[in-house]
Amino acid sequence: MQYAIKVNNLKKSYNENQVVKGINLQVKKGELFALLGPNGAGKTTTIHMLSTLLKPDGGTVLIGGVDVVKNAKDVRKKISLTGQFAALDEGLSGLQNLMLIAKLHGYSNKQARSIANTLTQSFDLFEARNRMVANYSGGMRRRLDIAASIVTQPDLIFLDEPSTGLDPQSRIQVWEVIRSLLKLGTTVLLTTQYLEEADQLADQIAVINKGTIIAEGTPNELKASVGEKTLSFRLTKPYEHKKICSILADQHALSVFEDDDPLVFKIPVIETRLANDAIHTLLVNEVPLDEFALGEPSLDEVFLALTESKHEEVVR
Amino acid sequence: MNITKNLSESLFTWDSSPKSTGALKATRTFIWRTVQNTKNNLFGYVFEAVLSPVIMLLIFSYLFGGAIAGSTNEYIQFLLPGILILTVVPLTVYSGTTICLDITKGVFNRFRTMPFWQPAAIFGPLITDGLRYTIALLSALAIGFLLGFRPEGGLLGTVLAILFIIFFAFSVSWIISSIGVIAKRPESVSGSSMMLIYPLMFASNILVDSATMPKWIQVIVELNPISIVTSAVRGLMSGTATTAEILGGIAICLFFIFVFAPITIYLYLSKNNR
């Protein structure tokens, strides 16, 4: 089958600093693929190489079977990029911004106006269409930005951190927009720092850290790779993480992860019986347990588990 | 908000095959964009392009006129051609800030992933800037007439002088545009352009005849491209232009264009925005 995106051993360095270290990706047509990773992981650099903005140092990228380096112009006809910061002309109105993009795609003035009008309606910007973008809120800018990306109904849309910096309400609106793009059959590659976002939207997730992909799969597969369930427990008073680790590692070969909350710890467990044993062991060792619960692991835990294990490998 | 329904309905209402856009259409679109921009910010533009030359003319002719040339009336005959240059050259900063804004805002990245003739993003704004220069020049000229300026070169000399100034400003735009592509922030474009422009403009024969200066300054002032251009404009407007003056002026414009236009376009097209 032909993939929407096929990336083979992609590399990029800035000066001495290797930002992307040999990435492989395959994105199927019509799916939403999320590139998940923290700041500085190489997400934007990767997206810039995939969207013809940046020339790779090594490796190949095929977009719908077309090579991005050898045939950039043909690739540009198939894709559109929504960058990390809303790419809009502040001195133009929302309508004029959309008209600009439509006209640059070759539509006449009249067609451009009608396209722009329709899109402002669909993206809930019709009332504000004649206002300067300089006066738009963050959420409105993002929606206008995405609207500008689909003026020509591209086969493939790149969204670089589409909901960074948005309030929860606007984020949900942007998610709705992204889901509608998928229903229309568009392939979407998005980058995000938010595990919840990837979990909500993605068919397939690749976790990227320090320029390499450290895990890939569906949201469910990634969760399963960490353990079927997660035991989380809270302590009544602070207790040493190392001590808890050593107790559980010695007796049950379990690994313990810290949470943002210093009183909360999380343990991936394969079966319920292990959680039972772990609690028992903790009580026997007089760890001051307050409450505990057994549930599905969140992507946060998946990410933590993946990056920590990588980190350990480096340390060794 | 029912986006899905609206979108799927609306998306089939227009022809979806994207074409690549040719040089002419793309450039026209960029002209359209900058004209809309100017319209949306008409007050700021009028203030800068129309009011500032008026204020400069009034200050220089009434405040300095008596001291420099003996009388206001005599001074304006000398001053006006130079004031036209003093009006237009700072406006070229727009050409640089427009490009730099696009690059810093990420608009550039979107343009770069679209299949149109890329240099249009530079040519379009420069052509609109030409229109802005024309308006600013005509209003400064009108005020000059009100203050008693009478070009001895007649209508032909005046028209040629205006066309020549526009050509000169266009050539300076290319220098500023190349700064706009390199600069990290739009503010530094105006900062560094002004650093370049103002010393050149004041160390020229715009305000004072170089014959009144000490010898060593005279050499510097006469080598200053702004002086060469001002002499040509002055000559055209007073009907005394020599062939050497005009050719010298045109040579400077062509030099700027042939050096900085390729540099700007090369830098723009090869820019990797991180």
XYZ file of C-alpha atoms in Angstrom:
590
model
C 0.000 0.000 0.000
C 1.112 3.558 -0.619
C 1.670 5.608 2.480
C 0.743 9.277 2.899
C 4.143 9.781 4.509
C 7.117 7.470 4.411
C 10.232 8.629 6.253
C 13.437 6.648 6.140
C 16.427 7.348 8.398
C 15.855 11.127 8.487
C 18.695 13.190 9.949
C 19.340 16.848 10.667
C 22.054 18.710 12.567
C 22.537 22.345 13.382
C 26.272 22.933 13.610
C 27.519 20.208 15.966
C 24.134 19.614 17.457
C 22.304 16.595 16.056
C 18.616 17.435 16.395
C 17.075 14.562 14.444
C 18.970 11.280 14.632
C 17.646 8.887 12.050
C 13.863 8.820 12.243
C 11.648 6.270 10.494
C 7.924 6.881 10.129
C 5.052 5.491 8.110
C 1.738 7.285 8.072
C -1.258 5.682 6.394
C -3.679 7.683 4.292
C -6.564 9.188 6.230
C -5.131 8.616 9.671
C -4.090 11.033 12.342
C -0.516 10.488 13.332
C 0.768 12.227 16.451
C 4.407 12.999 17.079
C 4.570 13.273 20.822
C 7.484 14.686 22.739
C 8.758 17.384 25.054
C 10.208 20.733 24.036
C 13.392 20.380 22.020
C 12.727 16.760 21.070
C 13.043 17.547 17.337
C 9.335 17.696 16.476
C 9.326 21.026 14.653
C 12.571 20.262 12.810
C 11.051 16.986 11.629
C 7.851 18.688 10.464
C 9.856 21.362 8.649
C 11.782 18.696 6.742
C 8.576 16.829 5.904
C 6.926 20.007 4.618
C 9.814 21.045 2.292
C 10.935 23.962 4.485
C 14.191 22.425 5.582
C 16.588 20.210 3.669
C 17.475 16.991 5.496
C 21.125 16.107 6.063
C 20.353 12.478 5.372
C 17.561 9.998 4.723
C 14.500 10.210 2.505
C 10.975 11.548 2.851
C 8.208 10.518 0.473
C 4.906 12.393 0.604
C 2.290 10.419 -1.307
C 5.202 8.691 -3.033
C 6.888 11.980 -4.052
C 10.349 12.885 -2.763
C 10.401 16.175 -0.792
C 13.913 17.129 -1.827
C 13.855 16.130 -5.489
C 10.330 17.286 -6.174
C 9.452 19.936 -3.604
C 7.063 21.771 -5.888
C 4.832 18.725 -6.432
C 4.863 17.970 -2.724
C 3.718 21.522 -2.009
C 0.593 20.921 -4.075
C -0.442 18.090 -1.767
C 0.312 19.515 1.655
C -0.324 22.415 3.913
C 1.474 23.500 7.043
C 0.080 25.124 10.128
C 3.089 26.233 12.092
C 3.622 26.557 15.790
C 2.695 30.241 15.802
C -0.370 31.409 13.935
C 0.941 32.427 10.505
C -1.328 35.368 9.846
C -1.003 38.931 8.654
C -1.990 41.019 11.663
C -2.732 44.052 9.512
C -5.395 42.235 7.498
C -8.870 41.128 8.543
C -9.674 37.438 8.995
C -11.488 37.411 5.662
C -8.586 39.112 3.865
C -6.119 36.607 5.314
C -8.109 33.693 3.874
C -8.564 35.515 0.578
C -4.805 36.045 0.362
C -4.137 32.323 0.662
C -6.910 31.441 -1.792
C -5.634 33.966 -4.351
C -2.093 32.670 -4.003
C -3.491 29.258 -4.842
C -4.747 30.693 -8.107
C -8.395 31.429 -7.358
C -9.966 34.597 -8.763
C -10.881 37.472 -6.478
C -14.549 36.459 -6.534
C -13.874 32.766 -5.855
C -11.430 33.704 -3.102
C -14.038 35.864 -1.401
C -16.648 33.119 -1.513
C -14.208 30.499 -0.188
C -13.132 32.857 2.590
C -16.726 33.608 3.535
C -17.643 29.926 3.686
C -14.610 29.062 5.777
C -15.238 31.846 8.304
C -18.739 30.434 8.725
C -17.496 26.891 9.258
C -14.911 27.991 11.776
C -17.223 30.200 13.767
C -15.445 33.384 12.714
C -18.133 34.896 10.503
C -19.085 37.637 12.950
C -15.433 38.661 13.334
C -14.419 38.229 9.692
C -13.940 41.936 9.003
C -11.986 42.661 12.163
C -8.203 43.007 12.080
C -6.455 39.795 13.127
C -4.397 41.927 15.541
C -7.586 42.052 17.660
C -8.287 38.298 17.552
C -7.959 36.031 20.597
C -5.530 33.091 20.602
C -8.280 30.581 19.870
C -9.670 32.647 16.996
C -6.191 32.962 15.462
C -5.659 29.224 15.653
C -8.980 28.485 13.990
C -8.265 31.040 11.255
C -4.822 29.524 10.836
C -6.238 26.033 10.357
C -8.930 27.415 8.040
C -6.145 28.927 5.931
C -4.553 25.464 5.737
C -7.579 23.856 4.113
C -8.337 26.486 1.500
C -7.314 23.996 -1.183
C -8.325 20.833 0.650
C -4.838 19.366 0.812
C -4.314 15.590 1.038
C -2.067 16.052 4.033
C -2.010 18.651 6.776
C 0.853 19.272 9.171
C -0.198 20.803 12.471
C 2.675 21.880 14.675
C 1.437 22.024 18.275
C -2.050 23.181 17.303
C -3.311 23.735 20.826
C -0.234 25.084 22.603
C -1.137 28.189 24.541
C -4.900 27.861 24.110
C -7.473 27.907 26.892
C -9.364 24.626 27.454
C -12.480 25.830 25.646
C -10.536 26.863 22.514
C -8.562 23.655 22.652
C -11.738 21.608 22.473
C -12.892 23.712 19.508
C -9.580 23.112 17.742
C -9.912 19.369 18.403
C -13.340 19.455 16.853
C -11.897 21.146 13.780
C -9.179 18.471 13.530
C -11.709 15.658 13.848
C -13.775 17.170 11.043
C -10.713 17.255 8.804
C -10.257 13.525 9.421
C -13.867 12.807 8.553
C -13.249 14.468 5.202
C -10.484 11.935 4.548
C -7.522 14.249 5.110
C -4.354 12.764 6.552
C -3.105 14.732 9.531
C 0.303 14.706 11.150
C 0.354 16.685 14.345
C 2.971 17.327 16.940
C 2.084 17.817 20.542
C 3.516 17.991 24.015
C 0.171 17.009 25.455
C -0.375 13.337 25.976
C -4.066 13.925 26.401
C -4.214 15.517 22.973
C -2.507 12.554 21.316
C -4.728 10.139 23.256
C -7.865 12.022 22.210
C -7.110 12.421 18.521
C -4.466 10.024 17.262
C -4.799 6.706 15.477
C -1.089 6.203 15.759
C 1.460 7.807 18.083
C 5.234 8.042 17.837
C 6.997 9.177 20.977
C 10.050 11.278 20.161
C 12.773 12.288 22.570
C 16.146 13.870 21.836
C 15.785 13.311 18.125
C 14.927 9.616 18.195
C 11.655 7.742 18.228
C 11.531 5.778 21.437
C 8.166 4.100 20.977
C 5.398 3.791 18.438
C 1.922 2.347 18.371
C -1.751 3.034 18.891
C -2.673 4.796 22.134
C -3.811 1.451 23.525
C -0.662 -0.383 22.495
C 1.493 2.239 24.145
C -0.494 1.958 27.327
C -0.253 -1.812 27.236
C 3.509 -1.689 26.728
C 3.877 -0.153 30.143
C 1.628 -2.571 31.954
C -2.033 -3.399 31.812
C -2.936 -1.477 34.923
C -1.486 1.214 37.042
C -1.469 1.145 40.782
C -1.311 4.632 42.171
C -1.048 5.409 45.828
C -0.799 8.438 48.039
C 1.151 8.720 51.274
C 0.183 10.559 54.425
C 3.632 12.091 54.755
C 6.705 12.430 52.501
C 8.704 9.250 52.108
C 11.827 8.516 50.129
C 11.243 7.478 46.554
C 14.432 5.385 46.539
C 13.330 3.414 49.567
C 9.981 2.569 48.003
C 11.728 1.604 44.792
C 14.144 -0.726 46.498
C 11.430 -2.415 48.564
C 9.247 -3.143 45.539
C 12.080 -3.953 43.170
C 13.593 -6.483 45.590
C 10.446 -8.344 46.354
C 8.298 -8.027 43.226
C 10.544 -6.674 40.431
C 8.223 -3.671 40.048
C 9.307 -0.160 39.009
C 7.953 2.927 40.757
C 7.358 6.314 39.133
C 7.016 9.664 40.824
C 4.154 12.036 40.116
C 4.031 15.848 40.083
C 2.595 15.504 43.559
C 5.464 14.355 45.828
C 3.066 12.246 47.913
C 1.820 10.263 44.902
C 3.583 7.269 43.327
C 2.604 5.075 40.386
C 3.441 1.467 39.594
C 2.613 -0.328 36.341
C 1.386 -3.866 37.106
C 0.615 -6.711 34.741
C -2.072 -8.305 36.884
C -4.255 -7.369 39.793
C -2.640 -9.911 42.141
C 0.674 -8.013 41.879
C -1.000 -4.786 43.011
C -2.372 -6.652 46.004
C 1.087 -7.994 46.859
C 2.688 -4.601 46.431
C 0.260 -2.943 48.847
C 0.807 -5.728 51.316
C 4.590 -5.321 51.117
C 4.354 -1.569 51.544
C 2.187 -1.975 54.651
C 4.535 -4.557 56.123
C 7.442 -2.132 55.616
C 5.465 0.596 57.360
C 5.265 2.935 54.366
C 2.626 5.493 55.443
C -0.109 4.688 52.895
C -3.107 6.981 52.751
C -5.137 5.807 49.751
C -4.571 3.715 46.641
C -6.325 2.917 43.383
C -5.913 0.573 40.430
C -6.646 1.938 36.950
C -5.706 2.240 33.278
C -2.308 3.877 32.774
C -2.427 7.372 31.339
C -0.187 8.405 28.504
C 1.700 10.530 31.003
C 2.839 7.380 32.712
C 3.655 5.789 29.394
C 5.811 8.725 28.470
C 7.491 8.838 31.823
C 8.200 5.124 31.693
C 9.630 5.363 28.179
C 11.847 8.364 28.785
C 13.061 7.112 32.157
C 14.077 3.746 30.789
C 15.931 5.518 27.966
C 17.571 7.719 30.501
C 18.740 4.732 32.479
C 20.255 3.168 29.379
C 22.252 6.309 28.809
C 23.423 6.349 32.410
C 24.618 2.773 32.211
C -20.661 25.228 16.094
C -21.232 22.312 13.807
C -17.978 22.289 11.942
C -18.154 18.859 10.377
C -21.483 19.427 8.723
C -20.590 22.933 7.586
C -17.207 21.892 6.340
C -18.288 18.894 4.352
C -21.066 20.959 2.783
C -18.863 23.923 2.070
C -15.829 22.056 0.834
C -17.672 20.739 -2.163
C -18.871 24.128 -3.255
C -15.606 25.146 -4.850
C -13.212 23.607 -7.302
C -10.575 21.941 -5.207
C -7.772 21.323 -7.660
C -4.914 23.556 -6.530
C -2.899 24.966 -9.372
C 0.521 26.448 -9.096
C 0.290 30.195 -9.434
C 2.418 32.011 -11.980
C 4.621 35.055 -11.539
C 2.087 37.660 -12.627
C -0.867 36.420 -10.602
C 1.263 35.847 -7.495
C 2.842 39.306 -7.720
C -0.590 40.905 -8.260
C -1.836 39.087 -5.166
C 1.020 40.418 -3.067
C 0.321 43.928 -4.362
C -3.321 43.421 -3.361
C -2.212 42.299 0.082
C -0.011 45.319 0.786
C -2.603 47.727 -0.608
C -5.201 46.217 1.781
C -2.677 46.541 4.584
C -2.123 50.208 3.788
C -5.871 50.827 3.575
C -6.433 49.160 6.926
C -3.814 51.385 8.496
C -4.532 54.500 6.482
C -4.093 56.929 9.354
C -0.603 55.700 10.207
C 0.380 55.783 6.575
C -0.953 59.282 5.925
C 0.806 60.488 9.017
C 4.137 59.072 7.975
C 4.068 59.667 4.239
C 2.212 62.966 4.040
C 2.494 64.769 7.324
C 6.168 64.175 8.047
C 7.445 65.779 4.811
C 5.165 68.726 5.456
C 6.588 69.205 8.932
C 10.156 68.814 7.670
C 9.612 71.346 4.911
C 8.145 73.879 7.322
C 10.890 73.434 9.888
C 13.764 73.593 7.441
C 12.515 76.404 5.262
C 11.317 78.741 8.038
C 13.788 77.865 10.785
C 16.957 77.450 8.772
C 16.063 79.185 5.535
C 17.134 82.651 6.679
C 20.395 81.434 8.180
C 21.434 79.146 5.363
C 20.359 80.958 2.199
C 19.464 84.454 3.326
C 15.732 84.123 2.746
C 13.035 81.468 3.008
C 12.010 81.922 -0.603
C 15.468 81.398 -1.953
C 16.137 78.433 0.299
C 13.060 76.532 -0.774
C 14.262 76.589 -4.385
C 17.387 74.823 -3.197
C 15.818 72.675 -0.493
C 12.717 71.139 -2.060
C 14.368 68.592 -4.374
C 16.410 67.347 -1.430
C 13.390 67.238 0.874
C 11.708 64.928 -1.632
C 14.589 62.501 -1.157
C 14.581 63.018 2.589
C 10.864 62.112 2.529
C 11.049 59.001 0.449
C 14.219 57.264 1.559
C 13.055 56.587 5.160
C 9.849 55.076 3.722
C 11.944 52.283 2.213
C 12.247 50.836 5.712
C 8.745 49.387 5.182
C 10.104 47.047 2.530
C 12.435 45.513 5.084
C 10.014 45.340 7.994
C 7.299 43.707 5.827
C 9.610 40.858 4.892
C 10.983 40.500 8.410
C 7.478 40.440 9.920
C 6.477 37.631 7.565
C 9.536 35.639 8.543
C 9.190 36.135 12.306
C 5.407 35.560 12.303
C 5.734 32.284 10.414
C 3.730 33.582 7.430
C 6.906 32.998 5.441
C 6.856 29.306 6.370
C 3.319 28.971 5.073
C 4.185 30.779 1.833
C 7.212 28.584 1.377
C 5.088 25.440 1.453
C 2.702 26.801 -1.176
C 3.125 26.189 -4.904
C 3.369 29.769 -6.192
C 6.182 31.742 -7.801
C 8.156 32.531 -4.631
C 9.940 35.814 -5.533
C 6.453 37.398 -5.765
C 6.541 37.694 -1.975
C 9.353 40.231 -2.432
C 8.387 41.907 -5.722
C 4.754 42.539 -4.779
C 5.434 44.620 -1.662
C 8.173 46.570 -3.459
C 5.759 47.577 -6.195
C 3.193 48.739 -3.643
C 5.944 50.665 -1.925
C 6.469 52.439 -5.249
C 2.842 53.606 -5.105
C 3.370 54.850 -1.572
C 6.476 56.766 -2.607
C 4.514 58.431 -5.395
C 1.797 59.625 -3.032
C 4.312 60.923 -0.507
C 6.291 62.715 -3.225
C 3.252 64.368 -4.728
C 2.054 65.665 -1.378
C 5.497 67.025 -0.486
C 5.680 68.662 -3.892
C 2.232 70.235 -3.440
C 3.278 71.772 -0.113
C 6.440 73.007 -1.792
C 4.348 74.827 -4.387
C 2.255 76.400 -1.645
C 5.444 77.637 0.036
C 6.587 79.277 -3.188
C 8.697 76.617 -4.905
C 8.804 77.115 -8.673
C 10.761 74.519 -10.699
C 12.634 76.227 -13.501
C 12.936 72.929 -15.307
C 9.192 73.101 -15.971
C 6.685 70.257 -16.013
C 8.936 67.874 -17.919
C 11.853 68.393 -15.550
C 9.590 67.908 -12.527
C 8.011 64.720 -13.861
C 11.408 63.282 -14.755
C 12.733 64.228 -11.329
C 9.811 62.477 -9.573
C 10.235 59.353 -11.703
C 13.926 59.352 -10.957
C 13.362 59.639 -7.186
C 10.921 56.711 -7.303
C 13.517 54.700 -9.191
C 16.141 55.610 -6.591
C 13.844 54.682 -3.683
C 13.080 51.376 -5.414
C 16.795 50.650 -5.620
C 17.306 51.529 -1.928
C 14.361 49.230 -1.078
C 16.457 46.304 -2.229
C 19.210 47.145 0.279
C 16.655 47.416 3.065
C 14.926 44.211 1.932
C 18.157 42.283 2.228
C 18.457 43.599 5.801
C 14.833 42.508 6.333
C 15.632 38.921 5.347
C 18.650 38.709 7.656
C 17.279 40.581 10.697
C 15.948 38.606 13.635
C 13.269 41.121 14.587
C 11.339 43.814 12.642
C 12.482 46.468 15.133
C 16.116 45.779 14.334
C 15.339 46.322 10.638
C 14.235 49.890 11.261
C 17.063 50.430 13.742
C 19.867 49.266 11.474
C 18.331 50.843 8.364
C 18.137 54.211 10.084
C 21.747 53.839 11.203
C 22.617 53.448 7.532
C 20.273 56.056 6.082
C 20.444 59.064 8.384
C 24.204 59.665 8.442
C 24.175 59.364 4.647
C 21.324 61.801 4.325
C 22.780 64.469 6.600
C 26.326 64.088 5.316
C 25.009 65.037 1.893
C 24.144 68.157 -0.063
C 20.405 67.833 0.686
C 20.277 70.678 3.211
C 23.414 72.680 2.479
C 25.433 73.308 -0.678
C 28.685 71.345 -0.405
C 30.645 74.356 -1.745
C 30.275 75.960 1.711
C 31.983 73.045 3.498
C 35.642 72.435 4.429
C 37.574 70.645 1.708
C 37.855 67.193 3.329
C 34.142 67.033 4.150
C 33.380 68.194 0.661
C 35.089 65.100 -0.729
C 33.060 62.785 1.493
C 29.803 64.582 0.755
C 30.358 64.550 -2.964
C 31.107 60.808 -2.976
C 27.951 60.115 -0.987
C 25.456 58.425 -3.325
C 22.652 60.486 -1.784
C 24.469 63.660 -2.916
C 24.934 62.353 -6.427
C 21.243 61.524 -6.636
C 20.239 64.848 -5.081
C 22.346 66.746 -7.615
C 20.648 64.899 -10.441
C 17.175 65.659 -9.044
C 18.062 69.276 -8.424
C 19.435 69.559 -11.928
C 16.294 68.060 -13.474
C 13.998 70.343 -11.509
C 15.961 73.506 -12.248
C 16.537 72.591 -15.873
C 20.309 72.635 -15.516
C 21.042 68.932 -15.343
C 24.155 67.771 -17.105
C 24.382 64.367 -18.758
C 27.070 63.414 -16.279
C 24.797 64.210 -13.318
C 21.923 62.134 -14.699
C 24.101 59.208 -15.731
C 25.795 59.286 -12.326
C 22.400 59.100 -10.596
C 21.145 56.275 -12.788
C 24.406 54.363 -12.358
C 23.984 54.425 -8.574
C 20.418 53.098 -8.775
C 21.426 50.335 -11.162
C 24.367 49.420 -8.967
C 22.106 49.020 -5.912
C 19.586 46.950 -7.852
C 22.092 44.672 -9.553
C 23.913 43.982 -6.321
C 21.116 43.814 -3.763
C 18.182 42.348 -5.718
C 19.952 39.024 -6.367
C 21.294 38.991 -2.799
C 17.826 39.564 -1.343
C 16.144 36.942 -3.493
C 18.900 34.431 -2.881
C 18.792 34.977 0.888
C 15.004 34.766 0.922
C 14.767 31.592 -1.111
C 17.535 29.829 0.784
C 16.446 30.976 4.229
C 15.899 28.204 6.740
C 13.590 29.483 9.391
C 14.205 27.783 12.685
